[in-house]
XYZ file of C-alpha atoms in Angstrom:
775
model
C -17.963 67.310 -96.720
C -15.386 68.358 -94.171
C -15.074 67.010 -90.759
C -16.144 70.288 -89.256
C -19.282 70.272 -91.303
C -20.173 66.783 -90.204
C -19.646 67.803 -86.616
C -21.850 70.831 -86.992
C -24.689 68.813 -88.513
C -24.443 66.209 -85.796
C -24.589 68.887 -83.189
C -27.718 70.371 -84.742
C -29.448 66.998 -84.619
C -28.413 66.296 -80.977
C -25.766 63.651 -81.745
C -22.268 63.406 -80.311
C -19.568 63.227 -82.912
C -17.607 59.967 -83.157
C -14.050 60.246 -81.901
C -11.046 57.877 -81.726
C -9.936 59.526 -78.468
C -10.322 57.460 -75.251
C -11.296 60.607 -73.455
C -14.582 60.662 -75.314
C -15.365 56.931 -74.762
C -18.504 56.274 -72.678
C -17.691 55.466 -68.969
C -18.480 51.677 -68.987
C -17.571 50.754 -72.467
C -13.815 50.040 -72.084
C -13.625 48.531 -68.586
C -15.318 45.214 -69.299
C -12.455 43.916 -71.419
C -10.114 45.126 -68.700
C -11.976 43.175 -65.999
C -12.016 40.072 -68.139
C -8.296 40.351 -68.699
C -7.677 40.791 -64.925
C -9.897 37.829 -64.038
C -8.164 35.735 -66.674
C -4.787 36.631 -65.229
C -5.959 35.755 -61.693
C -7.375 32.459 -62.920
C -4.202 31.593 -64.784
C -2.186 32.635 -61.738
C -4.221 30.367 -59.494
C -3.781 27.501 -61.909
C -0.076 28.167 -61.955
C 0.046 28.316 -58.162
C -1.978 25.119 -58.036
C 0.422 23.416 -60.396
C 3.392 24.690 -58.412
C 1.721 23.619 -55.182
C 0.970 20.219 -56.647
C 4.529 19.842 -57.852
C 5.795 20.972 -54.453
C 3.441 18.542 -52.754
C 4.524 15.719 -55.006
C 8.137 16.639 -54.371
C 7.583 16.770 -50.614
C 5.653 13.515 -50.717
C 8.443 11.859 -52.654
C 11.118 13.253 -50.323
C 9.250 11.617 -47.436
C 8.300 8.442 -49.310
C 11.825 7.678 -50.507
C 12.910 7.334 -46.848
C 10.079 4.945 -45.989
C 11.121 1.542 -44.624
C 11.083 -1.474 -46.915
C 8.163 -3.863 -46.958
C 9.009 -7.125 -45.204
C 6.778 -10.098 -44.497
C 8.301 -10.478 -41.024
C 7.264 -6.946 -40.130
C 3.754 -7.501 -41.401
C 3.243 -10.702 -39.448
C 5.156 -10.026 -36.221
C 3.625 -8.504 -33.099
C 5.351 -5.547 -31.500
C 5.412 -6.649 -27.871
C 6.830 -4.685 -24.963
C 9.171 -6.199 -22.383
C 8.917 -5.350 -18.709
C 12.119 -5.506 -16.652
C 12.392 -5.562 -12.879
C 14.911 -3.577 -10.822
C 17.554 -6.287 -11.461
C 17.131 -5.893 -15.231
C 15.382 -9.260 -15.551
C 12.364 -9.606 -17.868
C 9.304 -10.533 -15.798
C 6.604 -10.006 -18.410
C 6.392 -9.623 -22.176
C 3.089 -8.084 -23.153
C 1.848 -9.716 -26.338
C 4.517 -12.407 -26.411
C 2.079 -15.273 -25.842
C 1.813 -17.932 -28.535
C -0.473 -16.742 -31.302
C -2.897 -18.790 -33.282
C -2.266 -17.756 -36.922
C -4.865 -18.172 -39.619
C -4.355 -18.548 -43.398
C -6.167 -16.391 -45.972
C -8.136 -19.421 -47.148
C -9.338 -20.105 -43.595
C -10.702 -16.635 -42.758
C -14.498 -17.000 -42.395
C -16.545 -14.875 -44.778
C -18.579 -13.633 -41.801
C -15.423 -12.152 -40.229
C -14.355 -10.576 -43.529
C -17.760 -8.929 -43.854
C -17.654 -7.663 -40.268
C -14.135 -6.226 -40.427
C -14.550 -4.595 -43.829
C -17.980 -3.160 -42.954
C -16.822 -1.412 -39.797
C -13.263 -0.492 -40.801
C -13.122 0.067 -44.569
C -16.238 -0.631 -46.660
C -14.427 0.282 -49.927
C -11.535 -2.035 -49.080
C -11.947 -4.088 -52.254
C -12.140 -0.992 -54.502
C -9.220 1.264 -53.495
C -5.485 0.800 -54.060
C -4.296 1.266 -50.502
C -5.417 4.883 -50.102
C -9.056 5.936 -50.374
C -9.472 9.591 -51.510
C -13.217 9.432 -50.938
C -12.684 8.258 -47.366
C -10.084 10.971 -46.761
C -12.346 13.746 -48.091
C -15.291 12.375 -46.129
C -13.277 12.315 -42.922
C -11.948 15.826 -43.533
C -15.485 17.148 -44.108
C -16.769 15.342 -41.022
C -13.935 16.689 -38.872
C -14.518 20.243 -40.181
C -18.237 19.960 -39.516
C -18.075 18.356 -36.055
C -14.637 19.358 -34.822
C -13.809 15.674 -34.398
C -10.734 13.656 -35.304
C -12.179 10.915 -37.481
C -9.428 9.111 -39.359
C -9.298 8.456 -43.075
C -6.973 5.443 -42.995
C -7.814 2.322 -44.930
C -7.331 -1.190 -43.565
C -4.102 -1.367 -45.561
C -2.837 1.843 -43.969
C -3.796 0.568 -40.516
C -1.786 -2.588 -41.137
C 1.218 -0.502 -42.235
C 0.893 1.695 -39.147
C 0.771 -1.309 -36.816
C 3.770 -2.874 -38.559
C 6.113 0.066 -39.029
C 5.124 3.168 -37.090
C 4.307 4.457 -33.636
C 0.623 4.680 -32.817
C 1.095 7.756 -30.629
C -1.054 10.676 -31.704
C 1.850 13.128 -31.529
C 3.751 11.014 -34.096
C 0.979 11.238 -36.672
C 2.722 13.986 -38.624
C 2.808 14.735 -42.343
C 5.974 12.730 -42.961
C 4.586 9.669 -41.203
C 1.280 9.935 -43.083
C 3.080 10.243 -46.424
C 5.220 7.185 -45.762
C 2.195 5.261 -44.528
C 0.260 6.052 -47.694
C 3.234 5.189 -49.929
C 3.794 1.827 -48.257
C 0.065 1.063 -48.388
C 0.032 1.595 -52.151
C 3.159 -0.515 -52.564
C 1.677 -3.285 -50.436
C -1.475 -3.327 -52.558
C 0.762 -3.995 -55.598
C 2.597 -6.875 -53.926
C -0.169 -8.611 -51.952
C -3.722 -9.616 -52.684
C -6.642 -8.153 -50.774
C -7.168 -11.475 -49.001
C -3.528 -11.568 -47.884
C -3.668 -7.983 -46.573
C -6.873 -8.656 -44.674
C -5.370 -11.806 -43.146
C -2.240 -9.951 -42.056
C -4.513 -7.459 -40.278
C -6.638 -10.165 -38.622
C -3.516 -11.963 -37.356
C -1.769 -8.823 -36.129
C -4.236 -6.623 -34.246
C -4.135 -6.392 -30.457
C -7.222 -7.886 -28.803
C -6.764 -6.940 -25.102
C -5.616 -9.131 -22.204
C -2.196 -9.665 -23.790
C -3.659 -11.361 -26.880
C -2.738 -10.641 -30.490
C -4.724 -11.802 -33.492
C -8.423 -12.597 -33.764
C -7.890 -16.337 -33.952
C -6.014 -16.203 -30.623
C -8.812 -14.106 -29.150
C -11.450 -16.552 -30.416
C -9.635 -19.470 -28.754
C -9.048 -17.579 -25.495
C -12.405 -15.816 -25.178
C -14.766 -18.431 -26.585
C -12.739 -21.645 -26.554
C -13.228 -22.288 -30.277
C -11.826 -21.156 -33.658
C -13.076 -18.190 -35.653
C -14.864 -20.502 -38.053
C -17.192 -21.672 -35.265
C -18.145 -18.259 -33.866
C -21.667 -16.969 -34.319
C -22.560 -13.516 -35.647
C -22.548 -11.534 -32.353
C -19.294 -13.186 -31.243
C -17.657 -12.413 -34.594
C -18.880 -8.804 -34.460
C -17.436 -8.396 -30.960
C -13.956 -9.422 -32.119
C -14.165 -7.372 -35.329
C -14.873 -4.208 -33.343
C -12.156 -4.542 -30.697
C -8.925 -3.476 -32.511
C -9.741 0.256 -32.526
C -9.667 0.402 -28.703
C -8.994 -3.093 -27.295
C -8.919 -2.223 -23.606
C -12.068 -0.106 -23.845
C -13.933 -2.835 -25.708
C -12.784 -5.660 -23.411
C -15.959 -7.678 -22.664
C -14.538 -8.871 -19.331
C -13.716 -5.432 -17.968
C -16.162 -3.107 -19.758
C -19.064 -5.247 -20.965
C -21.429 -2.302 -21.557
C -18.930 -0.427 -23.748
C -18.029 -3.657 -25.531
C -21.691 -4.280 -26.353
C -22.106 -0.777 -27.766
C -19.131 -1.329 -30.061
C -20.347 -4.794 -31.111
C -23.739 -3.334 -31.990
C -22.049 -0.655 -34.119
C -20.325 -3.423 -36.083
C -23.645 -5.206 -36.545
C -25.258 -1.987 -37.777
C -22.514 -1.381 -40.351
C -22.914 -4.954 -41.577
C -26.632 -4.393 -42.031
C -26.020 -1.088 -43.817
C -23.455 -2.801 -46.016
C -26.081 -5.463 -46.807
C -24.021 -8.278 -45.330
C -26.732 -9.341 -42.880
C -30.521 -9.047 -42.844
C -32.626 -6.939 -40.502
C -33.673 -10.065 -38.590
C -30.080 -11.234 -38.209
C -29.182 -7.776 -36.940
C -32.030 -7.708 -34.410
C -31.292 -11.210 -33.104
C -27.564 -10.552 -32.773
C -28.096 -7.196 -31.076
C -30.353 -8.864 -28.491
C -27.654 -11.416 -27.618
C -25.878 -10.756 -24.243
C -22.282 -9.598 -24.615
C -21.019 -12.454 -22.428
C -22.645 -15.111 -24.594
C -20.105 -17.934 -24.829
C -17.293 -16.098 -22.992
C -14.873 -18.424 -21.189
C -12.831 -17.644 -18.042
C -9.423 -16.228 -18.977
C -6.276 -18.122 -18.049
C -3.146 -16.479 -16.707
C -0.281 -16.289 -19.189
C 2.276 -17.650 -16.700
C 2.788 -18.388 -13.025
C 4.310 -14.996 -12.284
C 1.421 -13.102 -13.837
C -0.824 -13.423 -10.781
C 2.003 -12.239 -8.573
C 2.721 -9.105 -10.601
C -0.649 -8.396 -12.213
C -1.511 -5.388 -10.032
C 1.955 -3.950 -10.534
C 1.736 -4.453 -14.313
C -1.564 -2.584 -14.395
C 0.032 0.485 -12.817
C 3.077 0.245 -15.098
C 0.789 0.264 -18.143
C -1.137 3.250 -16.780
C 2.078 5.165 -16.099
C 3.475 4.434 -19.573
C 0.203 5.471 -21.199
C 0.273 8.737 -19.222
C 3.555 9.434 -21.046
C 1.706 9.159 -24.373
C 3.031 5.694 -25.228
C 1.339 2.395 -26.048
C 2.791 -0.732 -24.459
C 0.916 -2.976 -26.887
C 2.010 -1.457 -30.177
C 5.209 0.532 -29.633
C 7.602 -2.356 -28.872
C 9.058 -0.819 -25.717
C 11.622 -2.019 -23.196
C 10.115 -0.829 -19.925
C 12.447 -0.851 -16.940
C 10.446 -0.778 -13.717
C 11.261 -0.322 -10.034
C 9.878 -3.751 -9.131
C 11.832 -5.786 -6.588
C 10.661 -9.212 -7.735
C 11.789 -11.033 -4.606
C 9.967 -8.528 -2.414
C 6.898 -8.791 -4.638
C 6.865 -12.583 -4.316
C 7.228 -12.415 -0.532
C 4.434 -9.855 -0.240
C 2.238 -12.046 -2.429
C 2.963 -15.100 -0.283
C 2.300 -13.226 2.960
C -1.061 -12.048 1.685
C -2.153 -15.165 -0.192
C -1.163 -17.926 2.228
C -1.542 -18.728 5.916
C 2.188 -19.369 6.324
C 2.926 -15.965 7.825
C -0.418 -14.516 8.963
C -3.665 -16.187 9.934
C -6.700 -14.718 8.137
C -10.353 -15.114 9.205
C -11.512 -16.521 5.844
C -10.844 -16.621 2.101
C -12.841 -13.459 1.394
C -10.806 -11.257 3.730
C -8.956 -8.682 1.610
C -5.519 -7.068 1.916
C -3.859 -4.318 -0.119
C -0.284 -3.226 0.467
C 2.418 -0.972 -1.007
C 6.192 -0.947 -0.427
C 8.078 2.276 -1.229
C 11.760 3.189 -1.165
C 11.748 6.264 1.093
C 14.806 7.852 -0.557
C 13.489 7.726 -4.130
C 9.712 7.187 -4.101
C 10.130 4.051 -6.193
C 7.317 1.533 -5.717
C 9.208 -1.675 -5.005
C 6.238 -4.006 -4.491
C 2.456 -3.824 -4.464
C -0.460 -6.203 -4.033
C -3.985 -4.946 -4.634
C -6.060 -7.884 -3.442
C -6.101 -11.331 -1.893
C -7.184 -14.621 -3.512
C -7.861 -12.995 -6.879
C -9.491 -15.466 -9.344
C -7.277 -16.946 -12.041
C -9.332 -15.448 -14.867
C -8.828 -11.844 -13.730
C -6.139 -9.794 -15.464
C -5.549 -6.096 -14.881
C -8.460 -6.081 -12.464
C -9.123 -3.673 -9.594
C -5.985 -2.725 -7.701
C -7.245 -1.857 -4.220
C -3.802 -0.513 -3.281
C -4.480 2.626 -5.332
C -8.190 2.983 -4.529
C -9.262 5.768 -2.147
C -12.759 4.516 -1.330
C -11.940 3.028 2.084
C -11.152 4.690 5.403
C -7.602 4.642 6.795
C -8.846 5.943 10.149
C -6.315 7.243 12.658
C -3.361 7.024 10.298
C -4.637 10.498 9.338
C -3.642 11.957 12.721
C 0.118 12.359 12.155
C -0.349 13.859 8.686
C -3.500 15.955 9.279
C -3.101 17.041 12.929
C 0.121 16.495 14.832
C 2.559 16.923 11.949
C 0.977 20.250 10.938
C 0.985 21.349 14.606
C 4.745 20.822 14.892
C 5.300 22.434 11.497
C 3.129 25.524 12.033
C 2.796 25.937 15.809
C 6.106 24.461 17.002
C 4.386 21.958 19.281
C 6.790 19.844 21.296
C 6.414 16.111 21.820
C 5.870 16.863 25.506
C 3.105 19.399 25.001
C 0.309 18.785 27.492
C -3.061 17.966 25.964
C -6.406 17.207 27.570
C -8.212 14.015 26.671
C -11.646 15.238 27.673
C -15.185 15.549 26.278
C -14.800 17.419 23.001
C -17.038 18.560 20.150
C -16.360 19.433 16.546
C -15.675 23.156 16.429
C -18.803 25.205 15.853
C -21.133 22.247 16.480
C -22.552 20.266 19.388
C -21.460 16.993 17.788
C -19.257 15.174 20.304
C -15.972 13.459 19.588
C -15.251 10.418 21.729
C -12.535 7.805 21.908
C -12.879 4.197 20.866
C -13.022 3.009 24.457
C -15.522 5.747 25.391
C -13.126 6.920 28.107
C -10.894 9.949 28.743
C -7.369 9.934 30.145
C -7.195 13.571 31.193
C -3.865 15.374 30.916
C -1.266 13.639 28.758
C 1.562 14.635 26.464
C 1.230 14.776 22.708
C 3.525 11.751 22.582
C 1.084 9.763 24.722
C -1.917 11.081 22.780
C -0.420 9.682 19.594
C 0.793 6.531 21.296
C -2.736 5.708 22.498
C -4.477 7.254 19.464
C -6.854 9.566 21.314
C -9.459 11.115 19.049
C -10.282 14.119 21.243
C -6.735 15.470 21.299
C -6.424 14.958 17.554
C -9.516 17.080 16.890
C -8.334 19.753 19.344
C -4.973 19.862 17.581
C -6.638 20.074 14.177
C -8.685 23.052 15.391
C -5.559 24.769 16.718
C -3.727 24.326 13.420
C -6.638 25.301 11.186
C -8.076 23.407 8.234
C -6.245 25.533 5.640
C -2.801 24.785 7.043
C -3.683 21.148 7.580
C -4.892 20.824 3.987
C -1.719 22.501 2.707
C 0.427 20.088 4.730
C -1.451 17.121 3.280
C -1.218 18.437 -0.273
C 2.557 18.611 0.032
C 2.368 14.909 0.878
C 0.341 14.084 -2.235
C -3.047 13.921 -0.473
C -6.053 16.085 -1.318
C -9.727 16.297 -0.401
C -12.224 18.159 -2.549
C -14.201 19.007 0.568
C -11.771 18.947 3.480
C -13.667 18.830 6.772
C -12.843 18.495 10.459
C -13.751 14.813 10.374
C -10.706 14.232 8.136
C -8.562 14.877 11.194
C -9.307 11.285 12.197
C -10.798 9.766 9.042
C -10.067 9.704 5.298
C -13.732 9.384 4.334
C -14.771 11.781 1.582
C -17.926 12.214 -0.475
C -15.978 12.821 -3.712
C -13.146 10.526 -4.827
C -12.553 12.231 -8.174
C -11.286 9.002 -9.687
C -8.885 8.430 -6.773
C -7.619 12.020 -6.950
C -9.138 12.726 -3.547
C -8.840 10.697 -0.377
C -6.164 8.261 0.753
C -5.011 4.935 -0.675
C -2.367 2.444 0.400
C -0.049 4.016 -2.204
C -0.638 7.593 -1.035
C -0.338 6.627 2.607
C 3.028 4.896 2.157
C 4.365 7.848 0.161
C 3.192 10.364 2.776
C 4.789 8.514 5.705
C 7.929 8.000 3.623
C 8.395 11.773 3.891
C 8.695 11.393 7.689
C 11.300 8.697 7.106
C 13.113 10.911 4.587
C 13.512 13.830 7.008
C 10.669 15.826 5.467
C 11.408 15.336 1.754
C 8.438 13.952 -0.196
C 9.024 11.826 -3.287
C 6.153 11.269 -5.687
C 5.721 7.486 -5.986
C 6.371 5.929 -9.395
C 6.656 2.508 -11.032
C 8.605 3.066 -14.278
C 12.314 3.834 -14.133
C 13.111 4.028 -17.844
C 11.508 3.434 -21.248
C 13.710 2.384 -24.183
C 12.361 2.693 -27.740
C 13.052 0.516 -30.759
C 15.501 3.086 -32.157
C 17.568 2.965 -28.957
C 16.444 6.324 -27.572
C 15.107 6.371 -24.039
C 13.121 8.361 -21.501
C 14.423 8.171 -17.933
C 12.030 8.946 -15.076
C 13.454 11.417 -12.602
C 12.348 11.316 -8.981
C 9.981 14.218 -8.294
C 11.118 15.467 -4.901
C 10.205 18.454 -2.772
C 10.544 19.468 0.854
C 7.119 18.878 2.344
C 8.014 19.807 5.934
C 10.897 20.904 8.115
C 13.364 18.250 9.165
C 12.396 19.037 12.772
C 8.763 18.092 12.047
C 9.747 14.819 10.394
C 12.191 13.817 13.116
C 9.858 14.663 16.004
C 6.931 12.801 14.418
C 9.145 9.783 13.808
C 10.323 9.826 17.395
C 6.728 9.706 18.648
C 5.643 7.098 16.095
C 8.430 4.825 17.347
C 6.536 4.643 20.635
C 3.350 3.552 18.848
C 5.215 0.346 17.971
C 7.337 0.102 21.106
C 4.383 0.144 23.488
C 1.361 1.756 21.931
C -1.460 0.556 19.713
C 0.890 -1.227 17.276
C 3.087 -3.213 19.652
C 2.543 -6.356 17.530
C 4.254 -4.649 14.532
C 7.583 -4.692 16.367
C 10.518 -6.520 14.783
C 13.256 -7.445 17.301
C 16.310 -5.252 16.833
C 14.736 -3.111 14.109
C 14.317 0.648 14.562
C 11.008 1.655 13.007
C 7.963 3.886 13.408
C 4.319 3.562 12.450
C 0.632 4.184 13.105
C -2.550 2.141 13.299
C -5.918 3.165 11.895
C -9.310 1.563 12.484
C -12.562 2.878 10.987
C -16.066 2.368 12.340
C -19.656 1.947 11.253
C -22.446 4.516 11.388
C -25.610 3.934 13.347
C -27.424 3.298 10.064
C -24.778 0.731 9.117
C -25.276 -1.101 12.396
C -29.038 -1.184 11.889
C -28.570 -2.703 8.417
C -26.168 -5.260 9.834
C -28.352 -6.075 12.827
C -25.437 -5.301 15.159
C -25.475 -3.531 18.489
C -23.610 -0.328 19.299
C -21.347 -2.231 21.657
C -20.196 -4.630 18.928
C -16.427 -4.689 18.443
C -16.464 -4.658 14.651
C -14.898 -2.420 12.010
C -15.090 -2.027 8.216
C -11.418 -1.091 7.721
C -8.181 -1.634 9.614
C -4.928 -0.070 8.397
C -1.297 0.122 9.399
C 1.559 2.136 7.936
C 5.128 1.941 9.154
C 8.654 2.725 8.051
C 12.381 2.459 8.603
C 15.104 4.732 7.176
C 14.893 2.565 4.032
C 11.308 1.475 3.350
C 7.725 2.555 4.005
C 5.014 -0.126 3.985
C 1.279 0.478 4.207
C -1.354 -2.235 4.647
C -5.149 -1.984 4.402
C -7.433 -4.836 5.442
C -11.170 -5.391 5.166
C -13.815 -6.958 2.933
C -14.940 -5.900 -0.525
C -18.407 -5.502 0.878
C -17.971 -2.780 3.477
C -20.849 -4.074 5.606
C -19.010 -7.340 6.109
C -17.201 -6.504 9.366
C -13.710 -7.277 10.587
C -14.009 -9.028 13.978
C -12.069 -7.405 16.814
C -9.536 -10.233 17.014
C -8.449 -9.503 13.409
C -8.027 -5.743 13.729
C -4.300 -6.372 14.178
C -3.962 -8.292 10.894
C -2.759 -5.192 9.037
C 0.142 -4.651 11.415
C 0.959 -8.382 11.300
C 1.237 -8.273 7.500
C 3.449 -5.213 7.881
C 5.642 -6.952 10.455
C 6.225 -9.971 8.229
C 7.001 -7.836 5.185
C 9.303 -5.449 7.038
C 11.102 -8.402 8.610
C 11.873 -9.656 5.104
C 12.865 -6.236 3.762
C 15.250 -5.656 6.656
C 17.170 -8.913 6.311
C 20.809 -8.099 5.764
C 20.143 -4.372 6.141
C 21.801 -2.242 8.791
C 19.435 -1.304 11.624
C 20.398 2.347 11.458
C 18.488 5.099 13.243
C 17.575 8.601 12.158
C 20.091 11.296 13.066
C 18.613 14.160 15.072
C 18.909 17.430 13.093
C 20.301 20.655 14.550
C 16.802 22.134 14.425
C 15.691 19.871 17.284
C 16.739 19.739 20.929
C 16.078 16.913 23.346
C 15.354 17.397 27.031
C 14.747 14.242 28.939
C 12.468 12.067 26.842
C 10.879 14.911 24.883
C 11.823 16.882 21.776
C 11.449 20.587 21.000
C 11.871 22.816 17.977
C 15.047 24.743 18.620
C 14.443 28.408 19.426
C 10.656 28.079 19.498
C 8.332 29.583 22.089
C 6.350 27.065 24.150
C 3.058 28.069 25.783
C 2.247 25.504 28.447
C -1.383 24.485 28.979
C -2.040 22.850 32.328
C -5.320 21.738 33.921
C -6.892 23.744 36.735
C -7.968 22.222 40.042
C -11.462 21.602 38.710
C -10.159 19.192 36.126
C -12.155 19.981 32.963
C -12.532 23.731 32.797
C -11.850 25.483 29.544
C -8.223 25.896 28.620
C -8.590 29.679 28.736
C -8.761 29.489 32.555
C -5.696 27.298 32.881
C -2.531 29.012 33.971
C 0.827 28.083 32.559
C 3.894 28.154 34.777
C 5.904 28.989 31.644
C 5.569 32.534 30.389
C 4.695 32.952 26.745
C 7.695 35.246 26.549
C 10.176 32.633 27.724
C 12.326 30.927 25.125
C 13.070 27.233 25.104
C 16.790 26.825 24.690
C 19.190 23.943 24.773
C 19.914 24.670 28.450
C 16.254 24.494 29.455
C 14.624 21.314 30.738
C 11.218 21.641 29.119
C 10.053 18.142 29.936
C 10.264 18.999 33.591
C 8.802 22.485 33.395
C 6.100 21.401 30.998
C 4.909 18.431 32.994
C 5.770 19.241 36.576
C 2.357 20.660 37.511
C 0.295 18.109 35.613
C -0.598 14.592 36.525
C -0.063 12.943 33.136
C -2.181 9.863 32.598
C -0.242 6.663 31.892
C -2.780 4.096 30.651
C -1.662 0.526 31.196
C -0.669 -1.667 28.260
C -1.088 -5.410 28.562
C 0.708 -8.073 26.583
C -2.580 -9.236 25.104
C -3.630 -5.791 23.921
C -4.850 -5.461 20.344
C -4.366 -2.472 18.060
C -6.989 -0.367 19.850
C -6.191 2.093 22.659
C -6.092 0.405 26.071
C -9.017 0.660 28.418
C -7.968 2.304 31.656
C -8.757 0.419 34.822
C -9.316 3.731 36.572
C -10.848 5.961 33.944
C -10.871 9.679 34.488
C -14.167 10.872 35.921
C -16.395 12.700 33.437
C -18.556 15.589 34.643
C -22.215 14.665 34.817
C -24.751 16.437 32.648
C -28.441 16.179 31.996
C -27.695 14.338 28.778
C -25.477 11.399 28.122
C -22.810 12.074 25.493
C -24.097 11.320 22.002
C -21.714 9.199 20.008
C -19.937 11.332 17.444
C -19.972 11.738 13.710
C -16.825 11.760 11.645
C -18.712 13.753 9.027
C -19.941 17.284 9.835
C -23.722 17.717 9.928
C -23.735 19.952 6.857
C -22.897 16.860 4.800
C -26.196 15.207 5.782
C -24.373 11.925 6.088
C -25.375 9.337 8.682
C -24.051 10.083 12.145
C -21.387 7.646 13.200
C -21.704 5.457 16.259
C -18.309 6.545 17.532
C -15.157 8.157 16.284
C -12.605 5.991 14.509
C -10.109 4.380 16.787
C -6.394 3.736 16.708
């Protein structure tokens, strides 16, 4: 039968003839083998890429690993302490250099082993230095939560502490590869017990202590073998964040961490449920002993060290693990003298042992903090405690006036030092809240120089209003001072409802730095403690002074000229140092009516919660705050001058052997008589009318607003000739408050007696103050 015949028969029966041609193949019949072949090729390609990737990874790992440092017992056992140098390149502290109590592998208590392994590396006895399960678990957890949980074993942690930087930015692929390689090598050379002991002896345990045996002796006064379960768990949990888990400084956080360790021990079946419950219920301070200072100098420099550590950590470095040489700006001799002045009665007489002082010394040309004390009579067992010199929770009072009112007025409105102001009944702008002076009196017409000299509150508020809060706030910000809610009360007070972790408000440090800008002819230097950091490889980071022009040189010079008079005959006469040219300002805060009720004191009581002084020469700025930790413990009137006395003693020391040079008047300023003027500025004279206390809008000025003050003019005469300027008397026994005039200016009578003012606007709903802060 022919092919054609077969085809014809198939066609008659409805069948399609069979053909070898691909064109006649059904649509899906030939593609399945094709897909399988493609998938097979992709699979083989992926395997090949995986093998190539693995080989590349192994090659990269080996290229990193071959450059890893060699394992050395000395490295594994030694601490990596940081040395702190003063300005004369002398070491004054070595963090972590204290004698360590080492423990042998055979002496490590089983309880401590169980605690450390449970919380840090529960498969410690099963892996070979690197734990793939832990790494994958951490990676999954980080992917799921977005966290940064680490996958390092105890062995890797020991290698990291011994050989590498602990900075997060240094945790790169190369470092991780070398860390893993060394961990595996260490596991081959040392037993698990030896590795665990190296770790226990090496870890940092806060307060300058290294090793858990050292911590046991220092914290509990006994060896590790005698610690109970909760005490052991506390120490086992500290190495991950020693300063955060410090039971002396952060007991609540330390307890949370200790309880985590206890929980992991229970989960790891190392303790029973009852043991867990009993230990968790134990107070965190159970058995804690008072800490002892590492050396005699430590108390003297402790506050300074705290700020050095904070500054170094802000650079992304760790003083406890990176082995740094930290060169600071500390003048050790000045620091010792400041400490002695504040902590003895040799120089200044204090009312009692609880009276507190905080002070900062700054080099005005560089912003370097040369000395700082943050408290008086600090207990021996306190290390890195509160440094009140950087805290902004107390009121610096009238030291705000030059930087919030008068300085901005010269800067923005070209006020002269001889500008006539009216010390008269005044209210906060837009309110009926009165502003009064400390002595509840008014001096009438007086120059701006006299207003500053006698620290009048009314003229300060009037000047603040004339400048405007925005310009005043901008002036302060250029001096490193900010307020989240800047209000009119800040013209004479640094009180603020929001400190923002010391970001807002004024501290001894900020105050000294701000006034240093006056001393430095208007150039502000951001204060700093660390001059240079040198790393173990010899590289270094040098701190550059952060400088900027905060005000015109005319503003700085004119303010300085007026602030000289505050010391030469004003509220700070007792800060004077014979033969020394200097300037400064007093500041005394006051209590609210509610405060006085709580204290059982009368409104006429001469008491204050805070008294401050800040002064400077062409070389140094020194600020001093005084008061009590408990704000409602008042400073008696006779000790309001203590702040300026501390300043006087410190500045006397700082100026020994230093030239008593004066500031050179810049070309932008002209002097006429005893007053200073901004060169080329327009002066609008405000003089009182015959009625005495009419609004300034009705006063007529003998100087036209169109007239220009020039070097040939005698503004002090034209400005003051028609005004009777009040000259309040100053007695030799006067304290730091404005003098009380023997013939006070008469105040117009009204149907209501003046209500004593608030230094906080009514919108704040804060208690109304008894009176405005004084000088």
